[in-house]
CSV table of C-alpha atoms in Angstrom, one decimal:
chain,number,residue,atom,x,y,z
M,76,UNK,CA,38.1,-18.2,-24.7
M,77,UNK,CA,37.1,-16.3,-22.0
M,78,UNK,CA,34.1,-15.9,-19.2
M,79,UNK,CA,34.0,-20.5,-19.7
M,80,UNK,CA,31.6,-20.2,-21.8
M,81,UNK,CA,33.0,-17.9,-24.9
M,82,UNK,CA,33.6,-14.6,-25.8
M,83,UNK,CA,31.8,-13.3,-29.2
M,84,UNK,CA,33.5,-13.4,-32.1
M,85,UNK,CA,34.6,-10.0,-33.5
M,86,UNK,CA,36.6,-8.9,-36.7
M,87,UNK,CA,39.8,-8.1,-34.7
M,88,UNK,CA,39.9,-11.5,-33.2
M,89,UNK,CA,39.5,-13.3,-36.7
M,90,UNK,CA,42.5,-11.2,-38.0
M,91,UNK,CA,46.1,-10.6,-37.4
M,92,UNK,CA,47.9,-7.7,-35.9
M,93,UNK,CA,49.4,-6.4,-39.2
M,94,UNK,CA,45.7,-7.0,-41.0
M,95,UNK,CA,44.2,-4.5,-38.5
M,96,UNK,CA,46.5,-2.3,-38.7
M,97,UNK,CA,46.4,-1.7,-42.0
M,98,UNK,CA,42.5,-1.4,-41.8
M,99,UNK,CA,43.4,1.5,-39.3
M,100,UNK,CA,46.1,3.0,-40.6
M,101,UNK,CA,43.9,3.5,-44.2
M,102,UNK,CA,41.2,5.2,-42.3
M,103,UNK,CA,40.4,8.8,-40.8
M,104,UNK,CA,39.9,8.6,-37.0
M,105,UNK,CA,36.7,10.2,-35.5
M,106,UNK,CA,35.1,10.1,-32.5
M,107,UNK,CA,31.7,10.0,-31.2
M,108,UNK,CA,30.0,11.9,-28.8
M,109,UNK,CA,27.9,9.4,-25.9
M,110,UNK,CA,24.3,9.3,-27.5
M,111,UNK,CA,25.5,10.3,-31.3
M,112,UNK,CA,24.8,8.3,-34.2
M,113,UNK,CA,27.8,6.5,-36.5
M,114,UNK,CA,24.9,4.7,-38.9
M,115,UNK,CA,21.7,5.1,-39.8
M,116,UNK,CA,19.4,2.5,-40.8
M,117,UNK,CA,18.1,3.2,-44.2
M,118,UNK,CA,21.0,5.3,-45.2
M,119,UNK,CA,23.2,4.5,-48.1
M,120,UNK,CA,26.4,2.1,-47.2
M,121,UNK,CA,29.1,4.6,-48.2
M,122,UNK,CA,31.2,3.8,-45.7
M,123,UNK,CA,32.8,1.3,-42.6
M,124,UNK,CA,33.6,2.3,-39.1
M,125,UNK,CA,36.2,0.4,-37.6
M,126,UNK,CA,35.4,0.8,-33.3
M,127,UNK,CA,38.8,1.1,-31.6
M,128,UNK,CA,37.6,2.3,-28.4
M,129,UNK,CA,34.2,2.4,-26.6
M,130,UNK,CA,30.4,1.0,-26.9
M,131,UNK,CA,28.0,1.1,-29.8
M,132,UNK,CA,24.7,-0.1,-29.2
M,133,UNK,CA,22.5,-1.5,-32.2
M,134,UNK,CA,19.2,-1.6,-33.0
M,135,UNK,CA,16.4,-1.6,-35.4
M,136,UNK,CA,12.7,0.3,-36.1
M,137,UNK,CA,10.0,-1.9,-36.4
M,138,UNK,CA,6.8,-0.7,-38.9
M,139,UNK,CA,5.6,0.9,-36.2
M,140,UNK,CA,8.7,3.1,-35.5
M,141,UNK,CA,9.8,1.8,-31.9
M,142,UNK,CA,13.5,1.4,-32.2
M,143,UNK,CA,14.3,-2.0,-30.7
M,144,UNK,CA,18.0,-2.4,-29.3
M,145,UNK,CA,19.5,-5.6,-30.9
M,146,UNK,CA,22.9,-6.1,-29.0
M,147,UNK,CA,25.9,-4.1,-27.7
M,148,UNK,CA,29.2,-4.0,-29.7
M,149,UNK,CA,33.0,-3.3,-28.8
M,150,UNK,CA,36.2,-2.2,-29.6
M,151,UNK,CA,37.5,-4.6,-32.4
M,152,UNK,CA,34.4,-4.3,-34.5
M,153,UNK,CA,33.8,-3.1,-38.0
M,154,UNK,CA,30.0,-1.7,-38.3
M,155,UNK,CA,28.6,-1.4,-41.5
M,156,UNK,CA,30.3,-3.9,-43.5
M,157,UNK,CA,27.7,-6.0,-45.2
M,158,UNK,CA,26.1,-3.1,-46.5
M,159,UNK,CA,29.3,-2.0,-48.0
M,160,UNK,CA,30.0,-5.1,-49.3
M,161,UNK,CA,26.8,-5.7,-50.6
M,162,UNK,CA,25.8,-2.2,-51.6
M,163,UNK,CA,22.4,-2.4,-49.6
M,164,UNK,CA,21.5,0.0,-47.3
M,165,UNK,CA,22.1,0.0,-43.5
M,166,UNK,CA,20.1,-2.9,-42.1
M,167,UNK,CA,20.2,-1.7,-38.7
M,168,UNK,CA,21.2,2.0,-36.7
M,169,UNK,CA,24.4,2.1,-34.7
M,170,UNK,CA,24.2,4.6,-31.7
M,171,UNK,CA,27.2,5.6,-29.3
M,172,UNK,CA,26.6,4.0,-25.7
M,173,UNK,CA,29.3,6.1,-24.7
M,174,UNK,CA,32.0,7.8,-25.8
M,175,UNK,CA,33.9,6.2,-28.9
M,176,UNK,CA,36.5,6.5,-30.9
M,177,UNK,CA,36.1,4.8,-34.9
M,178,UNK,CA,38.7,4.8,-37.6
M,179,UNK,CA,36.3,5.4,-41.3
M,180,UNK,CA,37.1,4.0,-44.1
M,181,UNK,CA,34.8,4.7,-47.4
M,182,UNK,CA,33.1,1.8,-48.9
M,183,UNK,CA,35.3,1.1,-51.8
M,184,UNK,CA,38.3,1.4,-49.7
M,185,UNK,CA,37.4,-1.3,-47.7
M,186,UNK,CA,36.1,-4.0,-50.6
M,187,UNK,CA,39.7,-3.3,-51.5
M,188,UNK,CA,41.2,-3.9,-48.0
M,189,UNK,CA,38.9,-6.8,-48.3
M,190,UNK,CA,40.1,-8.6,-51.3
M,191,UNK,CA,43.8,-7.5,-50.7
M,192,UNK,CA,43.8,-9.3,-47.7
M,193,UNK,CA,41.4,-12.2,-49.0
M,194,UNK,CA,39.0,-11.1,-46.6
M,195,UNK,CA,35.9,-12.8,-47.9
M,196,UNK,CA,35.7,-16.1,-46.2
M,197,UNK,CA,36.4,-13.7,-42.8
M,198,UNK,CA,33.8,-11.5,-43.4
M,199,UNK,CA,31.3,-15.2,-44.0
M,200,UNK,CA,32.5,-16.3,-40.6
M,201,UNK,CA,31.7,-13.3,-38.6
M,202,UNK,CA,28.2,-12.8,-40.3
M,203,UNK,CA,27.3,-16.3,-39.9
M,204,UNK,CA,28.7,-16.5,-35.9
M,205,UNK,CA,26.7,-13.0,-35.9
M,206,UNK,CA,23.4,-14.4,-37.3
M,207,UNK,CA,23.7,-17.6,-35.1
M,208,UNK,CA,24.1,-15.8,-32.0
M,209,UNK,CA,21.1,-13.8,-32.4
M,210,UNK,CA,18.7,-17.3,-33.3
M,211,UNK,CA,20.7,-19.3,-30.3
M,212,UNK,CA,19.7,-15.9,-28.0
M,213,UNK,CA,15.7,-16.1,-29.5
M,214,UNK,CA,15.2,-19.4,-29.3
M,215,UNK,CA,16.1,-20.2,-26.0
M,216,UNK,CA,14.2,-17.1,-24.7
M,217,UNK,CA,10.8,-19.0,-25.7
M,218,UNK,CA,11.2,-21.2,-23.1
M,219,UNK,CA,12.6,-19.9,-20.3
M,220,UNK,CA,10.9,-18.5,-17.1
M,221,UNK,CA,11.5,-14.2,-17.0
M,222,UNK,CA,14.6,-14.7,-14.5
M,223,UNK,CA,16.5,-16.9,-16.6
M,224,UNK,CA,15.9,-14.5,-19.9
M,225,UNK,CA,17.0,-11.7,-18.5
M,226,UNK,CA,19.9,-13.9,-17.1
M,227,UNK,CA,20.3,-15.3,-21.0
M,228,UNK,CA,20.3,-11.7,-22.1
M,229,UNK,CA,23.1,-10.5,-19.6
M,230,UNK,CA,24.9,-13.7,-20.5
M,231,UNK,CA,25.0,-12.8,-23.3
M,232,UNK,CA,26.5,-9.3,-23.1
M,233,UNK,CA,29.0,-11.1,-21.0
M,234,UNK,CA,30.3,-12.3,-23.5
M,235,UNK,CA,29.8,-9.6,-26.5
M,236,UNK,CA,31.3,-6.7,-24.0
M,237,UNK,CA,32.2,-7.3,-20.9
M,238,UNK,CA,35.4,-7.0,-18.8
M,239,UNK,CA,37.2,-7.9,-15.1
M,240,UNK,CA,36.3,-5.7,-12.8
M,241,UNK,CA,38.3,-6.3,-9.5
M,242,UNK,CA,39.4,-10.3,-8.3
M,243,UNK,CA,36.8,-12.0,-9.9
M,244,UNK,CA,34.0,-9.7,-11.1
M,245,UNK,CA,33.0,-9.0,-14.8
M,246,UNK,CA,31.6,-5.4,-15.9
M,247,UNK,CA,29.3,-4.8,-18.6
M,248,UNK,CA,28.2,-1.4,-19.2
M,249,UNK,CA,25.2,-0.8,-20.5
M,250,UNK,CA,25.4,2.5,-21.9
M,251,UNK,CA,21.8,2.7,-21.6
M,252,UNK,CA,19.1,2.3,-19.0
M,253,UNK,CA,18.3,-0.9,-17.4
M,254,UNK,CA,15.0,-1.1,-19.2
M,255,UNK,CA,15.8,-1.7,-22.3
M,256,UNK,CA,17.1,-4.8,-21.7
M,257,UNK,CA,13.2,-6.0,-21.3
M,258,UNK,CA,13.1,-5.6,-24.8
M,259,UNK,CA,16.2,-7.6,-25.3
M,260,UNK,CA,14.6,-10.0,-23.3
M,261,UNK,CA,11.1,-9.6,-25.2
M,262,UNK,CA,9.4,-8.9,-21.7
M,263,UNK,CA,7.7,-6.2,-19.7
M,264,UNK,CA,10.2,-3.9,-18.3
M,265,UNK,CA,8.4,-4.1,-15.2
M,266,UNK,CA,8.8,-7.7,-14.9
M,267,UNK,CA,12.7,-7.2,-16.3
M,268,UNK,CA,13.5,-5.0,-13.6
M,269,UNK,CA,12.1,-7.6,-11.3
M,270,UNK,CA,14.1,-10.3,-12.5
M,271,UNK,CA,17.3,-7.8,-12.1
M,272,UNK,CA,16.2,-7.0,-8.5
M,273,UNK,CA,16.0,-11.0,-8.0
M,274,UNK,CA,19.7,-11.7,-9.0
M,275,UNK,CA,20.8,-8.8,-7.5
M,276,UNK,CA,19.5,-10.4,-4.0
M,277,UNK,CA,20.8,-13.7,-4.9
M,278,UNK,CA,24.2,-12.5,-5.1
M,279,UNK,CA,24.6,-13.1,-8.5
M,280,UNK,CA,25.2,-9.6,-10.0
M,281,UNK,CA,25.3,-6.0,-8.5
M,282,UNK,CA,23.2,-3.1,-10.3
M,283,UNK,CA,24.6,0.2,-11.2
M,284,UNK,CA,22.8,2.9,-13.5
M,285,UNK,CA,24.1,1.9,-16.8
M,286,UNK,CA,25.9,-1.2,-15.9
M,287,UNK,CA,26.0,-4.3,-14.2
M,288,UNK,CA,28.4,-6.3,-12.3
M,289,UNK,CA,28.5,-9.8,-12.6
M,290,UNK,CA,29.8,-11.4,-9.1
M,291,UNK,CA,28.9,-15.2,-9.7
M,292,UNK,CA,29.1,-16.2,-13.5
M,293,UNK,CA,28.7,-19.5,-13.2
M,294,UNK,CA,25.2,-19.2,-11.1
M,295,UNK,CA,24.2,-16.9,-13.6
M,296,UNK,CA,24.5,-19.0,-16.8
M,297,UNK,CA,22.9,-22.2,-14.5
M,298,UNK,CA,19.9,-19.6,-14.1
M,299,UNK,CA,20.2,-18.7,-18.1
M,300,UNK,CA,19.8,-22.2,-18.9
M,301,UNK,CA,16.9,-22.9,-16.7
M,302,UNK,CA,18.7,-24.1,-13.3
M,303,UNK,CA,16.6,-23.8,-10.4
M,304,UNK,CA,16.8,-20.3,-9.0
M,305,UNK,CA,16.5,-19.7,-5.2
M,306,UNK,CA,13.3,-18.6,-3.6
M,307,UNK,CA,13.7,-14.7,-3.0
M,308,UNK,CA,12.1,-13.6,0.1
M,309,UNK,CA,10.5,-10.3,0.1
M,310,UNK,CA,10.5,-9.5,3.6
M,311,UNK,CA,12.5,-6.8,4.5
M,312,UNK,CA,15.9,-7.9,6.2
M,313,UNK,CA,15.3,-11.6,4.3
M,314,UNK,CA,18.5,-13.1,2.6
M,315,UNK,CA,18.2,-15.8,-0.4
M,316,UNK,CA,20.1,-19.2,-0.7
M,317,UNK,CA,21.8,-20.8,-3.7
């Protein structure tokens, strides 16, 4: 397990080489233009995308029609599965971060793959590591101070998407503006972007456009689970402590 702490868990990790290569040898690749949509929620489940390369981001419309971003996903996912499955339609929308490339696979093509390979108990895991994820993220976002969620939240895609970058950095790209992580967070994005502005001068992650660099992991999960955070001084020239 990587980053200390754990990676997500994601089809392709939950099955072997051969398994996922037969997923992707059944299916027609496509790919997706940064910004286009592979699912839509509400649509009918008529088929799975399997994400061999690039960044999908998820989210939902609420009754009033603001489209709330729910997490990021990466290569080894397959999107759109429990609908398929199920034969419900798309429970959530599935937007292109960036650039991706997807092998598709129609619905009734896949419940085969599924039960050829004895898939079932598979599918149960992921859902149910899925499911817990997103109640573990909520909870603990109840109690924490507006540093330490947006530290949970980026903790969190940590783990779901992010990478090395140089000696001892980690990447996650956002594919998306900063500001959307406030509702991630379920914050202002005026106090989220002060939060990001308050790790950045603690040393504790560097801010790009769409993506962050993580330069101290292990001060940033002691701030997502409440540690004491230095003071930040706003004075121009001022460094902070640890």
């Amino acid at each position: 397990m990587t980053h200390q702490e754990g990676t997500a868990v994601n089809f392709r990790s939950l099955v072997s080489t051969d398994v996922w290569r037969d997923l992707i040898d059944r299916g027609r690749r496509r790919t997706y233009p940064s910004k286009s949509v592979l699912l839509a929620q509400g649509e009918s489940p008529d088929c799975v995308i399997a994400l061999v390369d690039g960044l999908v981001k998820v989210g939902q419309s609420n009754e009033c029609g603001d489209e709330l971003t729910l997490m990021l996903r990466g290569p080894g996912e397959v999107l759109g599965e429990m609908g398929a499955l199920l034969g419900r339609p798309r429970s959530a929308t599935v937007t292109a971060a960036r650039r991706c490339t997807g092998v598709v696979l129609p619905a009734h093509a896949f419940r085969g793959y599924v039960e050829r390979h004895r898939l079932e108990s598979v599918i149960y895991q992921l859902t149910v590591e899925r499911l817990n994820s997103h109640e573990r993220l909520r909870a603990d976002l109840m109690h924490l101070s507006c540093t330490a969620r947006v530290a949970r939240v980026v903790s969190h895609l940590a783990d779901e998407v992010g990478r090395p970058q140089g000696a001892t950095g980690l990447l996650v790209e956002l594919g998306m503006p900063r500001t959307e992580l406030a509702t991630m967070a379920a914050m202002r994005r005026s106090s989220a972007l002060a939060a990001l502005g308050e790790l950045q001068l603690a040393g504790i992650l560097t801010l790009g456009r769409r993506r962050l660099i993580i330069t101290d992991m292990a001060r940033l999960r002691a701030v997502a689970r409440g540690g004491e955070f230095p003071s930040v001084k706003s004075r121009k020239g001022a460094t902070s402590a640890m």
